[in-house]
């Protein structure tokens, strides 16, 4: 049974939730491997809309869902998410498993996140303010507190006392911000421990056993390639390994047990927060795409910056993730554009770049080289096959495929599951022959 990674190819918000939702009925297990409650996956099932932050959307299909060791867990937010699912009749017991080794987001992490952003001034990252970066800082500095520590009161208290002393000094002396009390956090987190204990386990071992017994695993990436801590547009990134490699380190499943990688890309590009964005749109067209695509963050509600499809970014995502195929989302958002641009290369200091540059100053100063095509000015929603698309929309899709060099597997033309075209020759059908039933 194939084990497949689904990964964002741009700056996040590519519509991974819908793609994962289409594939999930055909796998046994869905696992999150990085990020925290900075992510927001919106899934529409029938008339119901769910926004999931830390729990894989597979939970809505009664699949076994794992929060892997690479995730940072805000226990209060996670419990709220769990309670909201239970209220809507979703069964968690026997379906949700949380890694003992996942690190905890503590109350001082969001405080440090906000204080650090305020100090950065014009170089601020534009984080979600959820404390994700500072939680990973503690993990790397080897002072982090893990989910498993919650189950050992003596150890938890010891680690908490050490951390609160250190963070309070930082907050008071560097940031001039309010400090925290050990007793209050202890009381609150020990209550969380009671709630979470039944779900906490050695998920690496569990996943390996399930794979050995023939289960199929879907690795659900959060954010996107360009926000990866190593491969993204550093320092305007998130603090985790969002790319396919993170699926192994963030779960304990070895790379040799992963069989394929599916990338998700919007038919245009968006970015939330600061940082370079070469193919960014401006003026009326930016407003049109933002409104039509409802480009507002599902976690923070912030408006997303909009840009044209950037083939430089996509080719980079193909290389870094080893993508076998790409699901193209939100094609319908471009239905009313009279002209559509595709960024094919960057111009920099008089030369042309055809590979995405690693140097942050080059990305910041690069100018997009555009190819312009006529818009199709017709609806794409409802098309069940590529041949049903308006001819100019088909040409747009084919041109993107040609520029990025890997085949599309799905083309999404709306939020509903049945507003999806399944591309006949895609690897997705080879991995999951029954996936056809999910998009009918
Ligand atoms: P952080 O992850 O909150 O530290 O934010 C770091 C950067 O990643 C900021 O530019 C955020 O806007 C961006 N980011 C974090 N999570 C998401 C997401 O789920 N979608 C899009 N951007 C995100």
Tab-separated table of C-alpha atoms and ligand atoms in Angstrom:
chain	number	residue	atom	x	y	z
A	1	UNK	CA	0.000	0.000	0.000
A	2	UNK	CA	1.481	3.372	-0.948
A	3	UNK	CA	2.569	5.949	1.627
A	4	UNK	CA	2.287	9.395	0.069
A	5	UNK	CA	3.247	12.912	1.165
A	6	UNK	CA	1.014	15.866	0.289
A	7	UNK	CA	2.976	19.083	0.382
A	8	UNK	CA	2.339	22.778	-0.361
A	9	UNK	CA	4.441	24.075	-3.246
A	10	UNK	CA	4.104	27.834	-2.682
A	11	UNK	CA	3.765	29.938	0.503
A	12	UNK	CA	0.980	27.858	2.073
A	13	UNK	CA	-2.813	28.087	1.673
A	14	UNK	CA	-2.680	26.156	-1.606
A	15	UNK	CA	-5.834	24.180	-0.810
A	16	UNK	CA	-4.109	21.109	0.621
A	17	UNK	CA	-7.118	20.463	2.859
A	18	UNK	CA	-9.374	19.680	-0.080
A	19	UNK	CA	-6.788	17.486	-1.801
A	20	UNK	CA	-6.153	15.547	1.407
A	21	UNK	CA	-9.909	15.205	1.851
A	22	UNK	CA	-10.243	13.646	-1.623
A	23	UNK	CA	-7.447	11.133	-0.993
A	24	UNK	CA	-8.187	10.271	2.642
A	25	UNK	CA	-10.984	7.730	2.037
A	26	UNK	CA	-8.389	5.625	0.175
A	27	UNK	CA	-5.769	5.465	2.941
A	28	UNK	CA	-5.785	4.041	6.471
A	29	UNK	CA	-3.822	6.669	8.369
A	30	UNK	CA	-3.271	10.432	8.042
A	31	UNK	CA	-0.356	12.059	9.850
A	32	UNK	CA	0.734	15.658	10.446
A	33	UNK	CA	4.511	15.999	10.598
A	34	UNK	CA	5.319	19.667	11.285
A	35	UNK	CA	3.935	23.074	12.185
A	36	UNK	CA	1.338	23.747	14.834
A	37	UNK	CA	-1.815	25.792	15.229
A	38	UNK	CA	-0.376	28.375	12.818
A	39	UNK	CA	-1.901	26.159	10.102
A	40	UNK	CA	-5.551	26.162	9.172
A	41	UNK	CA	-6.984	23.535	6.868
A	42	UNK	CA	-10.445	24.340	5.633
A	43	UNK	CA	-12.483	21.341	4.543
A	44	UNK	CA	-16.018	21.462	3.206
A	45	UNK	CA	-17.970	18.222	3.586
A	46	UNK	CA	-21.468	18.561	2.174
A	47	UNK	CA	-22.821	21.718	3.798
A	48	UNK	CA	-20.497	21.532	6.760
A	49	UNK	CA	-17.327	23.622	6.920
A	50	UNK	CA	-14.513	22.558	9.239
A	51	UNK	CA	-11.327	24.499	9.997
A	52	UNK	CA	-8.736	22.178	11.455
A	53	UNK	CA	-5.485	23.413	12.924
A	54	UNK	CA	-3.543	20.584	14.511
A	55	UNK	CA	-5.652	17.489	13.879
A	56	UNK	CA	-5.484	15.957	10.370
A	57	UNK	CA	-8.710	16.347	8.434
A	58	UNK	CA	-8.744	12.544	8.075
A	59	UNK	CA	-10.522	12.557	11.438
A	60	UNK	CA	-13.715	13.527	9.574
A	61	UNK	CA	-13.482	10.221	7.671
A	62	UNK	CA	-12.874	8.136	10.798
A	63	UNK	CA	-9.311	7.480	9.721
A	64	UNK	CA	-6.544	6.960	12.262
A	65	UNK	CA	-4.948	10.366	12.651
A	66	UNK	CA	-1.526	11.037	14.078
A	67	UNK	CA	0.032	14.241	15.357
A	68	UNK	CA	3.693	13.417	14.743
A	69	UNK	CA	6.814	14.306	16.711
A	70	UNK	CA	7.676	17.162	14.329
A	71	UNK	CA	4.520	19.080	15.277
A	72	UNK	CA	4.438	21.673	18.073
A	73	UNK	CA	1.285	21.267	20.135
A	74	UNK	CA	-0.611	24.012	21.924
A	75	UNK	CA	-2.568	21.763	24.303
A	76	UNK	CA	-5.291	24.312	25.089
A	77	UNK	CA	-5.960	24.959	21.401
A	78	UNK	CA	-5.802	21.239	20.616
A	79	UNK	CA	-8.347	20.411	23.328
A	80	UNK	CA	-10.669	23.135	22.002
A	81	UNK	CA	-10.369	21.623	18.527
A	82	UNK	CA	-11.064	18.151	19.942
A	83	UNK	CA	-14.125	19.373	21.867
A	84	UNK	CA	-15.517	21.120	18.785
A	85	UNK	CA	-15.168	17.905	16.765
A	86	UNK	CA	-16.782	15.797	19.492
A	87	UNK	CA	-19.724	18.258	19.657
A	88	UNK	CA	-20.246	17.654	15.926
A	89	UNK	CA	-20.267	13.865	16.411
A	90	UNK	CA	-16.695	13.101	15.303
A	91	UNK	CA	-15.212	10.059	17.064
A	92	UNK	CA	-11.728	10.679	18.480
A	93	UNK	CA	-11.195	7.623	20.692
A	94	UNK	CA	-9.255	5.008	18.756
A	95	UNK	CA	-8.705	7.457	15.905
A	96	UNK	CA	-6.441	10.148	17.366
A	97	UNK	CA	-2.836	9.514	18.426
A	98	UNK	CA	-0.459	12.223	19.653
A	99	UNK	CA	3.301	11.781	19.704
A	100	UNK	CA	4.983	11.781	23.114
A	101	UNK	CA	7.920	13.550	21.502
A	102	UNK	CA	5.999	16.457	19.977
A	103	UNK	CA	7.010	19.686	21.693
A	104	UNK	CA	4.550	21.811	23.637
A	105	UNK	CA	3.719	25.416	22.896
A	106	UNK	CA	3.800	27.037	26.340
A	107	UNK	CA	2.049	30.312	27.294
A	108	UNK	CA	5.355	32.215	27.116
A	109	UNK	CA	5.905	31.209	23.464
A	110	UNK	CA	3.161	33.396	21.903
A	111	UNK	CA	4.301	36.225	24.222
A	112	UNK	CA	7.879	35.890	22.961
A	113	UNK	CA	6.639	35.590	19.350
A	114	UNK	CA	4.756	38.891	19.588
A	115	UNK	CA	7.495	40.669	21.546
A	116	UNK	CA	10.158	39.607	19.055
A	117	UNK	CA	8.026	40.698	16.094
A	118	UNK	CA	7.466	44.099	17.672
A	119	UNK	CA	11.253	44.550	18.055
A	120	UNK	CA	12.018	43.576	14.436
A	121	UNK	CA	10.330	46.657	12.996
A	122	UNK	CA	10.461	46.682	9.190
A	123	UNK	CA	12.121	43.238	9.173
A	124	UNK	CA	9.237	41.634	11.024
A	125	UNK	CA	8.241	38.224	9.659
A	126	UNK	CA	4.492	38.748	10.011
A	127	UNK	CA	4.084	35.542	12.039
A	128	UNK	CA	0.723	34.182	13.094
A	129	UNK	CA	1.663	35.085	16.692
A	130	UNK	CA	0.915	31.538	17.882
A	131	UNK	CA	4.336	30.951	19.428
A	132	UNK	CA	5.349	28.380	16.858
A	133	UNK	CA	8.794	29.880	16.177
A	134	UNK	CA	9.761	30.228	19.867
A	135	UNK	CA	8.585	26.648	20.567
A	136	UNK	CA	10.934	25.360	17.853
A	137	UNK	CA	13.696	27.613	19.256
A	138	UNK	CA	13.383	25.776	22.586
A	139	UNK	CA	13.341	22.421	20.814
A	140	UNK	CA	16.609	23.224	19.023
A	141	UNK	CA	18.099	24.731	22.198
A	142	UNK	CA	17.245	21.477	24.023
A	143	UNK	CA	15.186	23.171	26.715
A	144	UNK	CA	11.781	22.370	25.156
A	145	UNK	CA	9.007	20.561	27.030
A	146	UNK	CA	7.453	17.619	25.231
A	147	UNK	CA	3.939	16.192	25.291
A	148	UNK	CA	5.234	13.094	27.112
A	149	UNK	CA	6.617	15.310	29.909
A	150	UNK	CA	3.046	16.301	30.754
A	151	UNK	CA	2.499	12.764	32.011
A	152	UNK	CA	5.328	13.010	34.563
A	153	UNK	CA	4.414	15.759	37.005
A	154	UNK	CA	7.806	15.926	38.726
A	155	UNK	CA	9.740	16.219	35.453
A	156	UNK	CA	7.234	18.656	33.985
A	157	UNK	CA	7.487	20.934	37.021
A	158	UNK	CA	11.298	20.840	36.940
A	159	UNK	CA	11.431	21.776	33.230
A	160	UNK	CA	8.742	24.398	33.652
A	161	UNK	CA	10.539	26.116	36.557
A	162	UNK	CA	13.768	26.305	34.566
A	163	UNK	CA	11.992	27.667	31.484
A	164	UNK	CA	9.817	30.210	33.275
A	165	UNK	CA	12.852	31.639	35.107
A	166	UNK	CA	14.716	31.991	31.818
A	167	UNK	CA	11.785	33.344	29.771
A	168	UNK	CA	10.705	35.805	32.449
A	169	UNK	CA	14.181	37.342	32.396
A	170	UNK	CA	14.028	37.615	28.639
A	171	UNK	CA	10.527	39.113	28.681
A	172	UNK	CA	11.328	41.571	31.452
A	173	UNK	CA	14.848	42.640	30.555
A	174	UNK	CA	14.906	42.473	26.746
A	175	UNK	CA	11.299	43.010	25.755
A	176	UNK	CA	9.847	44.926	28.699
A	177	UNK	CA	6.813	42.596	28.538
A	178	UNK	CA	4.646	40.914	31.251
A	179	UNK	CA	6.026	37.753	32.873
A	180	UNK	CA	4.512	34.334	33.770
A	181	UNK	CA	3.823	32.399	36.973
A	182	UNK	CA	4.932	28.770	37.332
A	183	UNK	CA	1.966	27.923	39.580
A	184	UNK	CA	-0.621	29.167	37.071
A	185	UNK	CA	0.926	27.329	34.120
A	186	UNK	CA	1.383	24.181	36.201
A	187	UNK	CA	-2.233	24.144	37.255
A	188	UNK	CA	-3.499	24.770	33.726
A	189	UNK	CA	-1.170	22.270	32.002
A	190	UNK	CA	-1.787	19.466	34.493
A	191	UNK	CA	-5.484	19.799	33.700
A	192	UNK	CA	-4.622	19.520	30.000
A	193	UNK	CA	-2.540	16.433	30.812
A	194	UNK	CA	-5.638	14.656	32.162
A	195	UNK	CA	-7.483	15.390	28.940
A	196	UNK	CA	-4.726	14.417	26.534
A	197	UNK	CA	-3.216	11.394	28.327
A	198	UNK	CA	-5.413	8.752	26.617
A	199	UNK	CA	-4.235	9.945	23.198
A	200	UNK	CA	-0.491	10.250	23.901
A	201	UNK	CA	1.727	7.437	22.659
A	202	UNK	CA	4.878	6.403	20.780
A	203	UNK	CA	3.489	7.254	17.351
A	204	UNK	CA	6.723	6.373	15.480
A	205	UNK	CA	6.440	2.782	16.671
A	206	UNK	CA	2.730	2.687	15.929
A	207	UNK	CA	3.209	4.002	12.379
A	208	UNK	CA	5.976	1.497	11.643
A	209	UNK	CA	3.792	-1.374	12.859
A	210	UNK	CA	0.834	-0.186	10.808
A	211	UNK	CA	2.988	0.125	7.690
A	212	UNK	CA	4.404	-3.363	8.268
A	213	UNK	CA	0.866	-4.712	8.494
A	214	UNK	CA	0.007	-3.203	5.089
A	215	UNK	CA	-1.658	0.090	6.050
A	216	UNK	CA	-1.394	3.047	3.720
A	217	UNK	CA	-0.293	6.383	5.231
A	218	UNK	CA	-0.906	9.909	3.988
A	219	UNK	CA	1.536	12.534	5.300
A	220	UNK	CA	-0.272	15.861	5.432
A	221	UNK	CA	2.063	18.838	5.116
A	222	UNK	CA	1.189	22.246	6.552
A	223	UNK	CA	2.293	25.647	5.148
A	224	UNK	CA	4.347	25.344	1.957
A	225	UNK	CA	7.759	24.788	0.382
A	226	UNK	CA	8.683	28.484	0.314
A	227	UNK	CA	8.104	28.699	4.092
A	228	UNK	CA	10.475	25.795	4.860
A	229	UNK	CA	13.142	26.605	7.451
A	230	UNK	CA	15.978	25.395	5.195
A	231	UNK	CA	14.609	25.761	1.687
A	232	UNK	CA	12.186	28.669	1.983
A	233	UNK	CA	12.692	32.402	1.590
A	234	UNK	CA	14.653	32.700	4.847
A	235	UNK	CA	14.198	34.550	7.190
A	236	UNK	CA	10.591	35.100	6.045
A	237	UNK	CA	9.624	31.523	6.748
A	238	UNK	CA	8.025	29.381	9.407
A	239	UNK	CA	10.292	27.427	11.767
A	240	UNK	CA	9.674	23.846	10.608
A	241	UNK	CA	10.535	21.493	7.739
A	242	UNK	CA	7.511	21.970	5.530
A	243	UNK	CA	8.989	20.102	2.566
A	244	UNK	CA	8.684	16.381	1.854
A	245	UNK	CA	11.879	15.523	3.771
A	246	UNK	CA	10.125	16.667	6.948
A	247	UNK	CA	7.658	13.794	6.603
A	248	UNK	CA	10.346	11.319	7.658
A	249	UNK	CA	11.957	13.307	10.485
A	250	UNK	CA	8.613	14.597	11.733
A	251	UNK	CA	7.083	11.128	12.163
A	252	UNK	CA	9.842	8.545	12.621
A	253	UNK	CA	8.824	6.771	9.401
A	254	UNK	CA	12.007	6.132	7.389
A	255	UNK	CA	12.309	7.726	3.904
A	256	UNK	CA	12.521	4.235	2.376
A	257	UNK	CA	8.888	3.634	3.400
A	258	UNK	CA	7.618	6.697	1.541
A	259	UNK	CA	6.588	6.015	-2.031
A	260	UNK	CA	5.555	9.290	-3.599
A	261	UNK	CA	5.072	13.023	-3.201
A	262	UNK	CA	2.123	15.056	-4.399
A	263	UNK	CA	2.442	18.844	-4.501
A	264	UNK	CA	-0.470	21.248	-4.253
A	265	UNK	CA	-0.349	24.546	-6.166
A	266	UNK	CA	-2.853	27.323	-6.672
A	267	UNK	CA	-3.493	28.447	-10.248
A	268	UNK	CA	-2.027	31.758	-9.004
A	269	UNK	CA	0.049	32.522	-5.884
A	270	UNK	CA	-0.634	33.948	-2.423
A	271	UNK	CA	1.528	34.857	0.511
A	272	UNK	CA	0.643	35.987	4.049
A	273	UNK	CA	3.083	38.034	6.084
A	274	UNK	CA	6.286	39.773	5.028
A	275	UNK	CA	9.038	38.756	2.644
A	276	UNK	CA	9.872	38.854	-1.059
A	277	UNK	CA	7.213	37.873	-3.576
A	278	UNK	CA	8.496	38.435	-7.132
A	279	UNK	CA	5.258	37.759	-9.030
A	280	UNK	CA	3.068	39.841	-6.688
A	281	UNK	CA	0.077	41.561	-8.333
A	282	UNK	CA	-1.029	45.078	-7.546
A	283	UNK	CA	-4.029	47.330	-8.119
A	284	UNK	CA	-7.431	46.189	-9.364
A	285	UNK	CA	-6.409	42.694	-10.420
A	286	UNK	CA	-4.937	41.986	-6.945
A	287	UNK	CA	-8.186	43.146	-5.349
A	288	UNK	CA	-10.242	41.044	-7.772
A	289	UNK	CA	-8.278	37.823	-7.119
A	290	UNK	CA	-8.237	38.457	-3.365
A	291	UNK	CA	-12.014	38.910	-3.261
A	292	UNK	CA	-12.922	36.129	-5.697
A	293	UNK	CA	-10.484	33.680	-4.121
A	294	UNK	CA	-11.569	34.719	-0.609
A	295	UNK	CA	-7.912	35.175	0.192
A	296	UNK	CA	-8.054	35.816	3.914
A	297	UNK	CA	-6.141	33.668	6.398
A	298	UNK	CA	-8.245	30.878	7.921
A	299	UNK	CA	-6.382	31.244	11.256
A	300	UNK	CA	-5.687	34.967	11.558
A	301	UNK	CA	-8.162	36.439	9.042
A	302	UNK	CA	-5.343	38.531	7.542
A	303	UNK	CA	-5.703	39.412	3.849
A	304	UNK	CA	-3.341	37.371	1.694
A	305	UNK	CA	-1.080	39.066	-0.821
A	306	UNK	CA	-1.891	37.794	-4.325
A	307	UNK	CA	0.376	37.146	-7.303
A	308	UNK	CA	0.482	35.396	-10.655
A	309	UNK	CA	1.472	31.745	-11.044
A	310	UNK	CA	5.231	31.601	-10.604
A	311	UNK	CA	6.779	28.711	-12.561
A	312	UNK	CA	10.174	29.480	-10.944
A	313	UNK	CA	8.693	28.671	-7.540
A	314	UNK	CA	6.967	25.562	-8.848
A	315	UNK	CA	10.082	24.173	-10.572
A	316	UNK	CA	11.952	24.739	-7.297
A	317	UNK	CA	9.212	22.894	-5.380
A	318	UNK	CA	9.424	20.020	-7.881
A	319	UNK	CA	13.173	19.766	-7.257
A	320	UNK	CA	13.206	20.138	-3.451
A	321	UNK	CA	10.283	17.783	-2.826
A	322	UNK	CA	10.878	15.367	-5.710
A	323	UNK	CA	7.269	15.889	-6.753
A	324	UNK	CA	5.699	13.107	-8.801
A	325	UNK	CA	2.592	15.100	-9.572
A	326	UNK	CA	0.787	18.351	-8.750
A	327	UNK	CA	-2.828	19.101	-7.835
A	328	UNK	CA	-3.802	22.491	-9.274
A	329	UNK	CA	-6.377	24.348	-7.172
A	330	UNK	CA	-8.685	27.374	-7.509
A	331	UNK	CA	-8.578	27.558	-11.296
A	332	UNK	CA	-12.103	29.017	-11.159
A	333	UNK	CA	-10.781	32.135	-9.371
A	334	UNK	CA	-9.249	33.238	-12.697
A	335	UNK	CA	-12.494	32.707	-14.685
A	336	UNK	CA	-13.192	36.444	-15.028
A	337	UNK	CA	-9.663	37.678	-15.815
A	338	UNK	CA	-9.370	39.113	-19.321
A	339	UNK	CA	-5.619	38.530	-19.383
A	340	UNK	CA	-3.525	36.174	-17.285
A	341	UNK	CA	0.197	36.309	-16.635
A	342	UNK	CA	2.582	33.464	-15.876
A	343	UNK	CA	5.991	34.192	-14.384
A	344	UNK	CA	8.494	32.050	-16.305
A	345	UNK	CA	11.862	33.505	-15.166
A	346	UNK	CA	13.390	36.364	-13.147
A	347	UNK	CA	15.396	39.284	-14.444
A	348	UNK	CA	18.275	40.229	-12.141
A	349	UNK	CA	21.012	42.792	-12.776
A	350	UNK	CA	20.571	42.596	-16.533
A	351	UNK	CA	20.615	38.777	-16.676
A	352	UNK	CA	17.880	36.123	-16.753
A	353	UNK	CA	17.547	33.555	-13.974
A	354	UNK	CA	15.733	30.308	-14.700
A	355	UNK	CA	16.410	28.588	-11.347
A	356	UNK	CA	14.959	29.979	-8.119
A	357	UNK	CA	17.795	31.878	-6.374
A	358	UNK	CA	18.796	30.919	-2.829
A	359	UNK	CA	20.119	34.386	-1.949
A	360	UNK	CA	17.502	36.481	-0.131
A	361	UNK	CA	18.705	39.760	-1.658
A	362	UNK	CA	18.457	38.308	-5.175
A	363	UNK	CA	14.886	37.120	-4.558
A	364	UNK	CA	14.010	40.520	-3.109
A	365	UNK	CA	15.375	42.413	-6.120
A	366	UNK	CA	14.424	39.970	-8.891
A	367	UNK	CA	11.850	41.162	-11.411
A	368	UNK	CA	9.399	38.732	-12.926
A	369	UNK	CA	9.522	37.843	-16.625
A	370	UNK	CA	5.936	37.277	-17.691
A	371	UNK	CA	4.241	35.419	-20.472
A	372	UNK	CA	0.708	36.722	-20.979
A	373	UNK	CA	-2.232	34.711	-22.236
A	374	UNK	CA	-5.838	35.639	-22.978
A	375	UNK	CA	-8.302	34.792	-20.218
A	376	UNK	CA	-11.132	32.359	-20.953
A	377	UNK	CA	-13.903	34.541	-19.454
A	378	UNK	CA	-16.134	31.516	-18.885
A	379	UNK	CA	-16.918	29.239	-15.986
A	380	UNK	CA	-14.663	26.297	-15.245
A	381	UNK	CA	-16.718	24.977	-12.302
A	382	UNK	CA	-18.537	21.778	-13.052
A	383	UNK	CA	-16.043	20.472	-15.622
A	384	UNK	CA	-15.542	16.766	-14.975
A	385	UNK	CA	-12.724	16.222	-17.469
A	386	UNK	CA	-9.956	18.382	-18.867
A	387	UNK	CA	-11.703	18.350	-22.240
A	388	UNK	CA	-14.766	19.987	-20.646
A	389	UNK	CA	-12.731	23.090	-19.719
A	390	UNK	CA	-12.983	26.186	-21.932
A	391	UNK	CA	-10.256	25.838	-24.614
A	392	UNK	CA	-8.229	28.793	-23.301
A	393	UNK	CA	-8.354	27.450	-19.738
A	394	UNK	CA	-7.126	24.089	-21.050
A	395	UNK	CA	-4.271	25.849	-22.811
A	396	UNK	CA	-3.381	27.667	-19.561
A	397	UNK	CA	-3.287	24.390	-17.646
A	398	UNK	CA	-1.204	22.684	-20.346
A	399	UNK	CA	1.257	25.577	-20.410
A	400	UNK	CA	1.720	25.405	-16.633
A	401	UNK	CA	2.320	21.678	-16.842
A	402	UNK	CA	4.882	22.206	-19.590
A	403	UNK	CA	6.699	24.893	-17.560
A	404	UNK	CA	6.955	22.856	-14.367
A	405	UNK	CA	7.696	19.503	-15.990
A	406	UNK	CA	5.433	17.203	-13.953
A	407	UNK	CA	1.873	16.098	-14.709
A	408	UNK	CA	-1.175	17.409	-12.898
A	409	UNK	CA	-3.279	14.836	-11.063
A	410	UNK	CA	-6.238	16.946	-9.961
A	411	UNK	CA	-7.629	20.284	-11.070
A	412	UNK	CA	-9.900	21.912	-8.555
A	413	UNK	CA	-12.558	24.369	-9.715
A	414	UNK	CA	-14.469	24.956	-6.463
A	415	UNK	CA	-14.573	24.113	-2.756
A	416	UNK	CA	-16.807	21.045	-3.073
A	417	UNK	CA	-15.335	17.602	-3.587
A	418	UNK	CA	-17.223	17.100	-6.847
A	419	UNK	CA	-15.776	20.321	-8.278
A	420	UNK	CA	-12.632	18.412	-9.147
A	421	UNK	CA	-11.186	17.081	-12.387
A	422	UNK	CA	-9.204	13.875	-12.103
A	423	UNK	CA	-6.431	13.795	-14.711
A	424	UNK	CA	-6.449	10.395	-16.355
A	425	UNK	CA	-2.715	9.743	-16.700
A	426	UNK	CA	-1.696	10.956	-13.246
A	427	UNK	CA	0.295	8.884	-10.709
A	428	UNK	CA	-2.541	9.488	-8.248
A	429	UNK	CA	-4.692	6.926	-10.070
A	430	UNK	CA	-1.828	4.458	-9.993
A	431	UNK	CA	-1.408	4.939	-6.231
A	432	UNK	CA	-5.122	4.917	-5.417
A	433	UNK	CA	-7.162	3.399	-8.290
A	434	UNK	CA	-10.404	3.926	-6.356
A	435	UNK	CA	-9.855	7.710	-5.932
A	436	UNK	CA	-12.230	8.262	-8.851
A	437	UNK	CA	-15.181	7.562	-6.541
A	438	UNK	CA	-14.258	10.578	-4.351
A	439	UNK	CA	-14.694	13.212	-7.027
A	440	UNK	CA	-17.873	12.005	-8.726
B	1	LIG	P1	4.718	31.480	12.031
B	1	LIG	O1	4.595	30.134	11.416
B	1	LIG	O2	3.517	31.880	12.830
B	1	LIG	O3	6.007	31.637	12.772
B	1	LIG	O4	4.793	32.564	10.832
B	1	LIG	C1	5.925	32.614	9.955
B	1	LIG	C2	5.480	32.886	8.522
B	1	LIG	O5	4.774	31.782	8.014
B	1	LIG	C3	4.551	34.098	8.366
B	1	LIG	O6	4.810	34.725	7.127
B	1	LIG	C4	3.161	33.458	8.334
B	1	LIG	O7	2.226	34.252	7.650
B	1	LIG	C5	3.483	32.189	7.566
B	1	LIG	N1	2.530	31.100	7.850
B	1	LIG	C6	2.472	30.318	8.956
B	1	LIG	N2	1.471	29.430	8.854
B	1	LIG	C7	0.904	29.647	7.652
B	1	LIG	C8	-0.175	29.015	6.955
B	1	LIG	O8	-0.791	28.053	7.415
B	1	LIG	N3	-0.455	29.524	5.729
B	1	LIG	C9	0.246	30.548	5.175
B	1	LIG	N4	1.250	31.152	5.782
B	1	LIG	C10	1.582	30.711	7.012
